[in-house]
Short mmCIF file of C-alpha atoms in Angstrom, two decimals:
data_model
loop_
_atom_site.label_atom_id
_atom_site.label_comp_id
_atom_site.label_asym_id
_atom_site.label_seq_id
_atom_site.Cartn_x
_atom_site.Cartn_y
_atom_site.Cartn_z
CA MET A 1 19.47 -3.16 -33.63
CA VAL A 2 16.67 -4.38 -31.50
CA LYS A 3 17.41 -4.36 -27.44
CA LYS A 4 17.28 -7.58 -25.91
CA PHE A 5 16.55 -8.10 -22.20
CA ALA A 6 19.08 -10.21 -20.53
CA LEU A 7 17.62 -13.86 -20.84
CA ILE A 8 16.82 -14.87 -15.94
CA ALA A 9 17.74 -18.80 -15.33
CA GLY A 10 15.50 -21.12 -16.54
CA ALA A 11 14.12 -18.85 -19.03
CA ALA A 12 12.96 -19.26 -22.45
CA THR A 13 15.60 -19.11 -25.17
CA CYS A 14 13.71 -17.01 -26.95
CA ALA A 15 15.27 -13.64 -27.58
CA LEU A 16 13.69 -11.27 -25.55
CA ALA A 17 13.12 -8.96 -28.78
CA LEU A 18 10.09 -6.80 -29.21
CA SER A 19 10.02 -8.62 -32.68
CA ALA A 20 10.34 -11.73 -32.24
CA CYS A 21 8.47 -14.51 -30.39
CA GLN A 22 5.10 -13.09 -30.61
CA ASP A 23 3.33 -16.48 -29.83
CA GLN A 24 4.87 -15.75 -25.80
CA ALA A 25 4.30 -12.93 -25.73
CA SER A 26 1.12 -14.68 -22.94
CA SER A 27 2.64 -17.07 -21.97
CA GLY A 28 6.16 -15.41 -20.30
CA GLY A 29 10.11 -15.44 -21.48
CA GLY A 30 9.11 -14.14 -24.99
CA ALA A 31 8.38 -10.70 -26.13
CA ARG A 32 6.20 -8.55 -24.51
CA ASP A 33 3.94 -5.19 -26.08
CA TYR A 34 2.38 -4.61 -23.04
CA ILE A 35 2.82 -2.98 -19.62
CA SER A 36 2.09 -5.53 -16.72
CA ALA A 37 2.23 -4.19 -13.35
CA VAL A 38 1.12 -5.73 -9.64
CA GLY A 39 1.43 -5.47 -6.80
CA SER A 40 -0.54 -2.13 -4.04
CA SER A 41 -5.04 -3.15 -3.74
CA THR A 42 -4.12 1.04 -2.97
CA VAL A 43 -2.78 2.20 -5.97
CA TYR A 44 -4.68 -0.82 -7.71
CA PRO A 45 -7.02 2.36 -8.68
CA PHE A 46 -5.49 5.30 -9.87
CA ALA A 47 -2.58 2.24 -11.80
CA THR A 48 -5.53 1.59 -14.08
CA ALA A 49 -7.25 4.75 -14.37
CA VAL A 50 -4.11 5.52 -15.22
CA GLY A 51 -3.32 2.60 -17.82
CA GLU A 52 -7.06 3.34 -19.38
CA LYS A 53 -5.89 7.65 -20.03
CA PHE A 54 -2.44 5.83 -21.23
CA ALA A 55 -3.58 3.44 -23.63
CA GLU A 56 -6.73 5.73 -25.26
CA ALA A 57 -3.95 8.61 -25.63
CA THR A 58 -0.95 6.39 -27.43
CA GLY A 59 -2.59 3.96 -28.04
CA ASN A 60 -0.61 1.18 -26.76
CA LYS A 61 -2.63 -1.90 -25.37
CA THR A 62 -4.12 -1.38 -21.68
CA PRO A 63 -1.24 -2.40 -19.09
CA LYS A 64 -2.34 -5.41 -17.05
CA ILE A 65 -1.96 -4.42 -13.86
CA ASP A 66 -2.22 -7.28 -10.26
CA SER A 67 -3.66 -6.17 -7.27
CA THR A 68 -1.13 -8.13 -5.54
CA GLY A 69 -0.83 -6.66 -2.28
CA THR A 70 2.80 -3.90 -1.75
CA GLY A 71 4.58 -7.15 -0.65
CA GLY A 72 3.73 -9.61 -3.14
CA GLY A 73 4.39 -7.05 -5.93
CA PHE A 74 7.70 -6.73 -4.85
CA GLU A 75 8.28 -10.91 -4.90
CA ARG A 76 7.15 -10.94 -8.01
CA PHE A 77 8.84 -7.50 -9.40
CA CYS A 78 12.58 -8.66 -8.00
CA ALA A 79 12.49 -12.13 -9.57
CA GLY A 80 14.15 -11.22 -12.41
CA VAL A 81 14.20 -9.54 -15.05
CA GLY A 82 13.08 -10.21 -18.86
CA GLY A 83 9.26 -10.48 -20.16
CA ASP A 84 8.15 -13.41 -17.99
CA THR A 85 8.62 -10.74 -14.72
CA PRO A 86 6.15 -7.27 -13.53
CA ASP A 87 7.77 -3.64 -15.23
CA ILE A 88 6.23 -1.63 -11.84
CA ALA A 89 5.30 -2.59 -8.16
CA ASN A 90 2.90 -0.52 -7.06
CA ALA A 91 2.94 0.06 -3.29
CA SER A 92 1.55 2.16 -0.56
CA ARG A 93 5.14 2.01 1.68
CA ARG A 94 8.66 2.46 0.50
CA ILE A 95 10.46 -0.62 -0.76
CA LYS A 96 12.48 -2.22 2.21
CA LYS A 97 16.05 -2.37 2.35
CA LYS A 98 15.78 -6.57 2.79
CA GLU A 99 13.67 -6.53 -0.50
CA PHE A 100 15.53 -4.54 -2.68
CA ASP A 101 19.01 -6.85 -1.62
CA THR A 102 16.90 -9.90 -3.10
CA CYS A 103 16.05 -7.36 -6.36
CA ALA A 104 19.50 -6.64 -6.43
CA LYS A 105 20.51 -10.92 -5.96
CA ASN A 106 18.30 -11.94 -8.78
CA GLY A 107 19.19 -8.75 -10.76
CA VAL A 108 17.17 -6.45 -10.45
CA LYS A 109 19.90 -3.73 -10.34
CA ASP A 110 18.54 -0.30 -11.40
CA ILE A 111 15.51 0.65 -9.57
CA VAL A 112 13.90 4.15 -10.71
CA GLU A 113 11.96 5.37 -6.99
CA ILE A 114 8.33 7.25 -7.81
CA GLN A 115 6.77 9.15 -5.34
CA VAL A 116 2.90 9.70 -6.65
CA GLY A 117 1.60 10.52 -3.95
CA ILE A 118 0.36 10.35 -0.89
CA ASP A 119 -2.65 8.23 0.82
CA GLY A 120 -3.82 8.27 4.45
CA ILE A 121 -5.16 4.21 5.59
CA ALA A 122 -8.03 5.24 7.11
CA LEU A 123 -10.57 3.10 9.40
CA GLY A 124 -14.63 2.92 8.91
CA GLU A 125 -17.93 2.31 10.22
CA ALA A 126 -21.30 1.38 8.73
CA GLN A 127 -23.39 4.69 7.97
CA ARG A 128 -25.16 3.24 10.77
CA GLY A 129 -22.71 2.20 12.69
CA PRO A 130 -22.21 3.38 17.14
CA GLY A 131 -19.74 6.38 15.25
CA PHE A 132 -16.89 5.64 16.86
CA LYS A 133 -14.05 8.14 18.16
CA LEU A 134 -10.59 6.29 18.95
CA SER A 135 -7.02 7.33 19.62
CA GLU A 136 -4.45 5.49 18.62
CA GLU A 137 -3.94 3.64 21.96
CA ASP A 138 -7.39 2.30 21.49
CA VAL A 139 -6.92 0.96 18.47
CA TYR A 140 -3.39 -0.54 19.94
CA LYS A 141 -5.37 -1.85 23.99
CA ALA A 142 -8.36 -3.78 21.31
CA LEU A 143 -5.79 -4.88 17.80
CA ALA A 144 -2.53 -6.14 19.94
CA ALA A 145 -1.77 -9.77 21.11
CA ASN A 146 -0.58 -8.60 23.90
CA PRO A 147 -0.49 -5.04 24.39
CA TYR A 148 1.84 -3.65 27.27
CA GLY A 149 3.72 -7.76 27.71
CA LYS A 150 0.48 -9.02 28.19
CA PRO A 151 -2.67 -11.80 27.01
CA ASN A 152 -5.57 -9.34 25.47
CA GLU A 153 -8.66 -9.86 27.19
CA ALA A 154 -10.72 -7.04 26.26
CA LYS A 155 -13.78 -8.73 24.63
CA THR A 156 -15.49 -5.78 24.11
CA TRP A 157 -14.05 -1.63 23.44
CA LYS A 158 -15.98 -0.59 26.47
CA ASP A 159 -13.00 -3.26 27.35
CA VAL A 160 -11.09 -1.20 26.59
CA ASN A 161 -12.08 2.10 26.84
CA PRO A 162 -14.88 2.69 28.91
CA ALA A 163 -15.58 6.27 27.10
CA LEU A 164 -15.95 3.40 23.97
CA PRO A 165 -19.58 1.38 22.97
CA ALA A 166 -20.71 -1.51 24.85
CA VAL A 167 -19.42 -3.86 21.56
CA ALA A 168 -17.55 -7.14 20.50
CA ILE A 169 -14.65 -5.81 18.82
CA SER A 170 -14.15 -6.25 15.21
CA VAL A 171 -12.02 -5.28 12.73
CA PHE A 172 -12.21 -6.43 8.71
CA GLY A 173 -8.08 -5.20 7.38
CA PRO A 174 -5.31 -6.46 4.51
CA PRO A 175 -3.91 -9.66 5.32
CA SER A 176 0.70 -9.24 6.23
CA THR A 177 1.10 -9.01 2.50
CA SER A 178 -0.50 -5.14 2.20
CA GLY A 179 0.92 -2.68 2.16
CA THR A 180 -1.37 -0.86 4.48
CA TYR A 181 -1.53 -4.09 6.95
CA ASP A 182 2.30 -2.32 7.02
CA ALA A 183 2.04 1.15 7.41
CA PHE A 184 -1.50 0.67 10.50
CA LYS A 185 0.73 -0.62 12.24
CA GLU A 186 3.53 1.41 11.61
CA LEU A 187 1.32 4.52 12.02
CA ILE A 188 -1.33 3.93 14.56
CA LEU A 189 -0.50 0.49 16.22
CA GLY A 190 2.87 1.36 17.26
CA LYS A 191 1.86 4.95 18.14
CA GLY A 192 -0.50 3.57 20.26
CA CYS A 193 2.29 1.52 21.77
CA ASP A 194 4.41 4.51 22.32
CA ALA A 195 1.52 6.60 24.23
CA ASN A 196 2.88 4.17 26.72
CA ALA A 197 6.55 5.61 28.13
CA GLU A 198 7.23 1.62 29.01
CA MET A 199 6.92 1.07 25.92
CA LYS A 200 8.95 3.38 24.55
CA ALA A 201 11.67 3.10 26.09
CA LEU A 202 11.68 -0.06 25.44
CA LYS A 203 11.77 0.63 21.84
CA ASP A 204 15.83 1.74 22.75
CA SER A 205 17.01 -1.43 25.13
CA ASP A 206 15.05 -4.43 23.05
CA LYS A 207 13.81 -3.16 19.68
CA ASP A 208 12.22 -7.07 18.53
CA LYS A 209 11.19 -7.10 21.99
CA HIS A 210 9.28 -3.73 21.81
CA GLU A 211 8.62 -4.62 17.84
CA ALA A 212 6.96 -7.80 18.92
CA THR A 213 5.23 -6.61 21.76
CA CYS A 214 3.79 -3.35 19.50
CA THR A 215 2.86 -4.17 16.15
CA THR A 216 1.61 -8.55 16.38
CA LEU A 217 -1.51 -7.77 16.01
CA ARG A 218 -4.74 -10.52 18.02
CA GLY A 219 -6.11 -13.08 15.19
CA ALA A 220 -10.20 -13.94 14.89
CA PRO A 221 -12.98 -13.10 15.61
CA TYR A 222 -11.31 -9.38 16.82
CA TYR A 223 -8.74 -8.71 13.60
CA VAL A 224 -10.19 -10.14 10.62
CA GLU A 225 -8.08 -10.00 7.01
CA GLN A 226 -9.67 -10.10 4.15
CA GLY A 227 -7.54 -10.40 1.20
CA GLU A 228 -6.24 -7.51 -1.13
CA ASN A 229 -10.09 -6.57 -2.03
CA ASP A 230 -10.47 -3.59 -0.40
CA ASN A 231 -13.99 -3.47 -1.62
CA LEU A 232 -15.19 -7.20 0.09
CA ILE A 233 -14.30 -5.03 3.70
CA ILE A 234 -16.67 -2.25 2.21
CA SER A 235 -19.46 -4.49 1.66
CA LYS A 236 -18.27 -5.92 4.92
CA LEU A 237 -19.24 -3.40 6.89
CA ASP A 238 -22.31 -2.97 5.38
CA LYS A 239 -23.93 -7.05 7.17
CA ASN A 240 -21.96 -5.80 10.69
CA PRO A 241 -23.04 -2.19 11.67
CA THR A 242 -20.59 -2.21 14.45
CA SER A 243 -16.84 -3.30 12.79
CA LEU A 244 -14.40 -1.80 12.16
CA GLY A 245 -12.34 -1.22 8.46
CA ILE A 246 -9.14 -0.77 7.22
CA PHE A 247 -7.88 0.62 3.58
CA GLY A 248 -6.73 2.99 1.93
CA PHE A 249 -8.85 6.92 1.47
CA SER A 250 -9.52 6.80 -1.93
CA TYR A 251 -11.91 3.56 -0.76
CA LEU A 252 -14.23 5.61 2.22
CA ASP A 253 -13.89 8.46 -0.20
CA ALA A 254 -15.63 6.48 -2.71
CA ASN A 255 -18.40 4.41 -0.99
CA LYS A 256 -19.57 7.76 1.47
CA ASP A 257 -23.53 7.00 0.52
CA LYS A 258 -22.28 3.05 2.47
CA ILE A 259 -19.89 4.06 4.92
CA LYS A 260 -18.35 7.34 7.47
CA ALA A 261 -14.75 7.81 8.99
CA VAL A 262 -13.75 7.40 12.30
CA PRO A 263 -11.71 9.29 13.54
CA VAL A 264 -8.40 8.93 15.29
CA GLN A 265 -7.20 11.54 18.04
CA GLY A 266 -9.75 14.25 17.82
CA VAL A 267 -9.31 13.95 13.78
CA SER A 268 -11.03 12.89 10.64
CA PRO A 269 -9.50 11.36 7.64
CA THR A 270 -10.01 13.74 4.70
CA TYR A 271 -8.28 15.18 2.31
CA ALA A 272 -6.87 18.35 3.55
CA ALA A 273 -5.58 16.41 7.46
CA ILE A 274 -3.59 13.68 4.79
CA ALA A 275 -2.22 15.91 2.89
CA ASP A 276 -1.54 18.24 5.41
CA GLY A 277 -0.44 15.32 8.05
CA SER A 278 -1.99 16.58 10.38
CA TYR A 279 -4.32 12.64 10.10
CA PRO A 280 -1.79 9.88 12.09
CA GLY A 281 -2.82 7.73 9.19
CA SER A 282 -1.03 9.73 6.48
CA ARG A 283 1.32 7.97 4.00
CA PRO A 284 2.96 7.73 1.04
CA LEU A 285 2.53 5.93 -2.16
CA PHE A 286 5.00 4.47 -4.78
CA ILE A 287 5.43 3.03 -8.32
CA TYR A 288 8.88 1.33 -8.72
CA VAL A 289 9.95 0.56 -11.93
CA LYS A 290 12.69 -1.67 -13.72
CA LYS A 291 15.02 0.67 -15.64
CA ALA A 292 15.86 -2.37 -17.78
CA HIS A 293 12.47 -2.04 -19.05
CA VAL A 294 12.45 1.50 -20.82
CA GLY A 295 12.34 1.45 -24.17
CA VAL A 296 12.06 -2.02 -24.57
CA VAL A 297 8.37 -2.89 -23.39
CA PRO A 298 6.18 -0.11 -24.91
CA GLY A 299 5.36 3.11 -24.06
CA LEU A 300 6.83 2.25 -20.70
CA ALA A 301 8.84 5.76 -20.30
CA GLU A 302 5.32 7.43 -21.69
CA TYR A 303 2.92 5.61 -18.82
CA VAL A 304 4.93 7.22 -15.91
CA ALA A 305 4.40 10.37 -17.87
CA GLU A 306 0.81 10.10 -17.70
CA PHE A 307 0.71 9.11 -13.73
CA LEU A 308 2.29 11.81 -12.64
CA LYS A 309 0.09 13.44 -15.46
CA GLY A 310 -3.20 12.18 -13.90
CA ALA A 311 -1.39 12.71 -9.99
CA ALA A 312 -0.77 16.41 -10.53
CA GLU A 313 -2.08 19.62 -9.55
CA GLY A 314 -5.96 19.41 -10.46
CA GLY A 315 -5.37 16.13 -11.89
CA TYR A 316 -7.39 13.07 -13.12
CA LEU A 317 -6.89 11.26 -10.16
CA ALA A 318 -7.25 13.62 -7.44
CA PRO A 319 -11.56 12.79 -7.37
CA LYS A 320 -10.68 8.93 -7.34
CA GLY A 321 -9.45 9.68 -3.86
CA LEU A 322 -5.36 11.13 -4.94
CA ILE A 323 -3.77 12.53 -2.16
CA VAL A 324 -1.31 16.10 -4.10
CA SER A 325 2.06 15.09 -3.63
CA PRO A 326 3.99 18.86 -2.09
CA LYS A 327 5.62 20.54 -4.83
CA ASP A 328 9.01 18.74 -3.90
CA VAL A 329 8.08 15.75 -3.84
CA ALA A 330 6.79 15.88 -6.82
CA ALA A 331 9.72 18.05 -8.10
CA THR A 332 11.61 15.02 -7.22
CA ALA A 333 8.95 12.39 -8.56
CA ALA A 334 9.35 14.33 -11.77
CA ALA A 335 12.62 14.30 -11.96
CA ASN A 336 13.11 10.79 -11.52
CA ALA A 337 10.84 9.36 -13.95
CA LYS A 338 12.19 11.63 -16.79
CA GLY A 339 16.33 10.44 -16.38
CA MET A 340 14.93 7.38 -15.20
CA THR A 341 17.28 8.05 -11.99
CA VAL A 342 18.03 4.08 -10.28
CA LEU A 343 17.62 4.44 -6.46
CA ASP A 344 20.41 4.06 -4.12
CA GLY A 345 19.20 1.68 -1.92
CA SER A 346 21.73 2.58 1.65
CA ALA A 347 18.89 5.11 2.95
CA LEU A 348 16.69 2.21 2.79
CA LYS A 349 15.18 0.17 6.10
#
């Protein structure tokens, strides 16, 4: 008997069997003979490289991968199960508890979490830029809307720190739907805030106030969102040599001819520094798989296996900027992929 998805409310009445309704495959709600993935712009170049290798090796169609940002990807992923919903969510942060609960509410109850590697949130500038060297606290004072609870009046980097250049604060970065945006706030902005003892104490006494004070970004012209397109940030830096950009390490690594890294806390975002955790912006990268779609969408399990093959030590994703996970993490990912082990959401935040 051909396997079928349970139809979600409002879906087409046609059964989601692989052998039926092929004329509806591209319109949603019908059978689908290709893998659909959505999410992180950071994971996107790795996912597309894996998709090409997968198609070559198996003869299956090349997966359709959309760069929507991590948050936008989870929104679509968690909408339900069925041929008109994605099979995979690519993420540059771990799924949040509220996203996991939304998934469950909409019938996406069996989710497989697989860490595919490590990335770094890189700060970069044009090759002809002034040569910034920043601390986490410098970044916080420059970009927080209300540093230490007071309106931000800093206009130049010299206003933030007398040792920095007297050039206007201008940072091009990802939008709020991006996992890079979330990770930047947590790993760099928040740590810069907590360098202040009063702010660190506030974290225990008033968590909501602490979060608002420490991680709310000011707007243009100081922090300018550039959408889910890190390559656009690269081109902006080339035209604005005194500006900074925020993006995944892989984009920095792939554009060394145009941009250079900005050290944070005295550490540059290099492969080695991100891998050993000495760079403060290190973060894990994930893919999330709907178990209900495995065995129904052709090649889904094989695609996941190909991803881990490319992400392994000596794999083809390292030259593209993906940092290999520690051995114990890689072993857990391999076990989760092989057994399609369902994520227990009780430990999520």
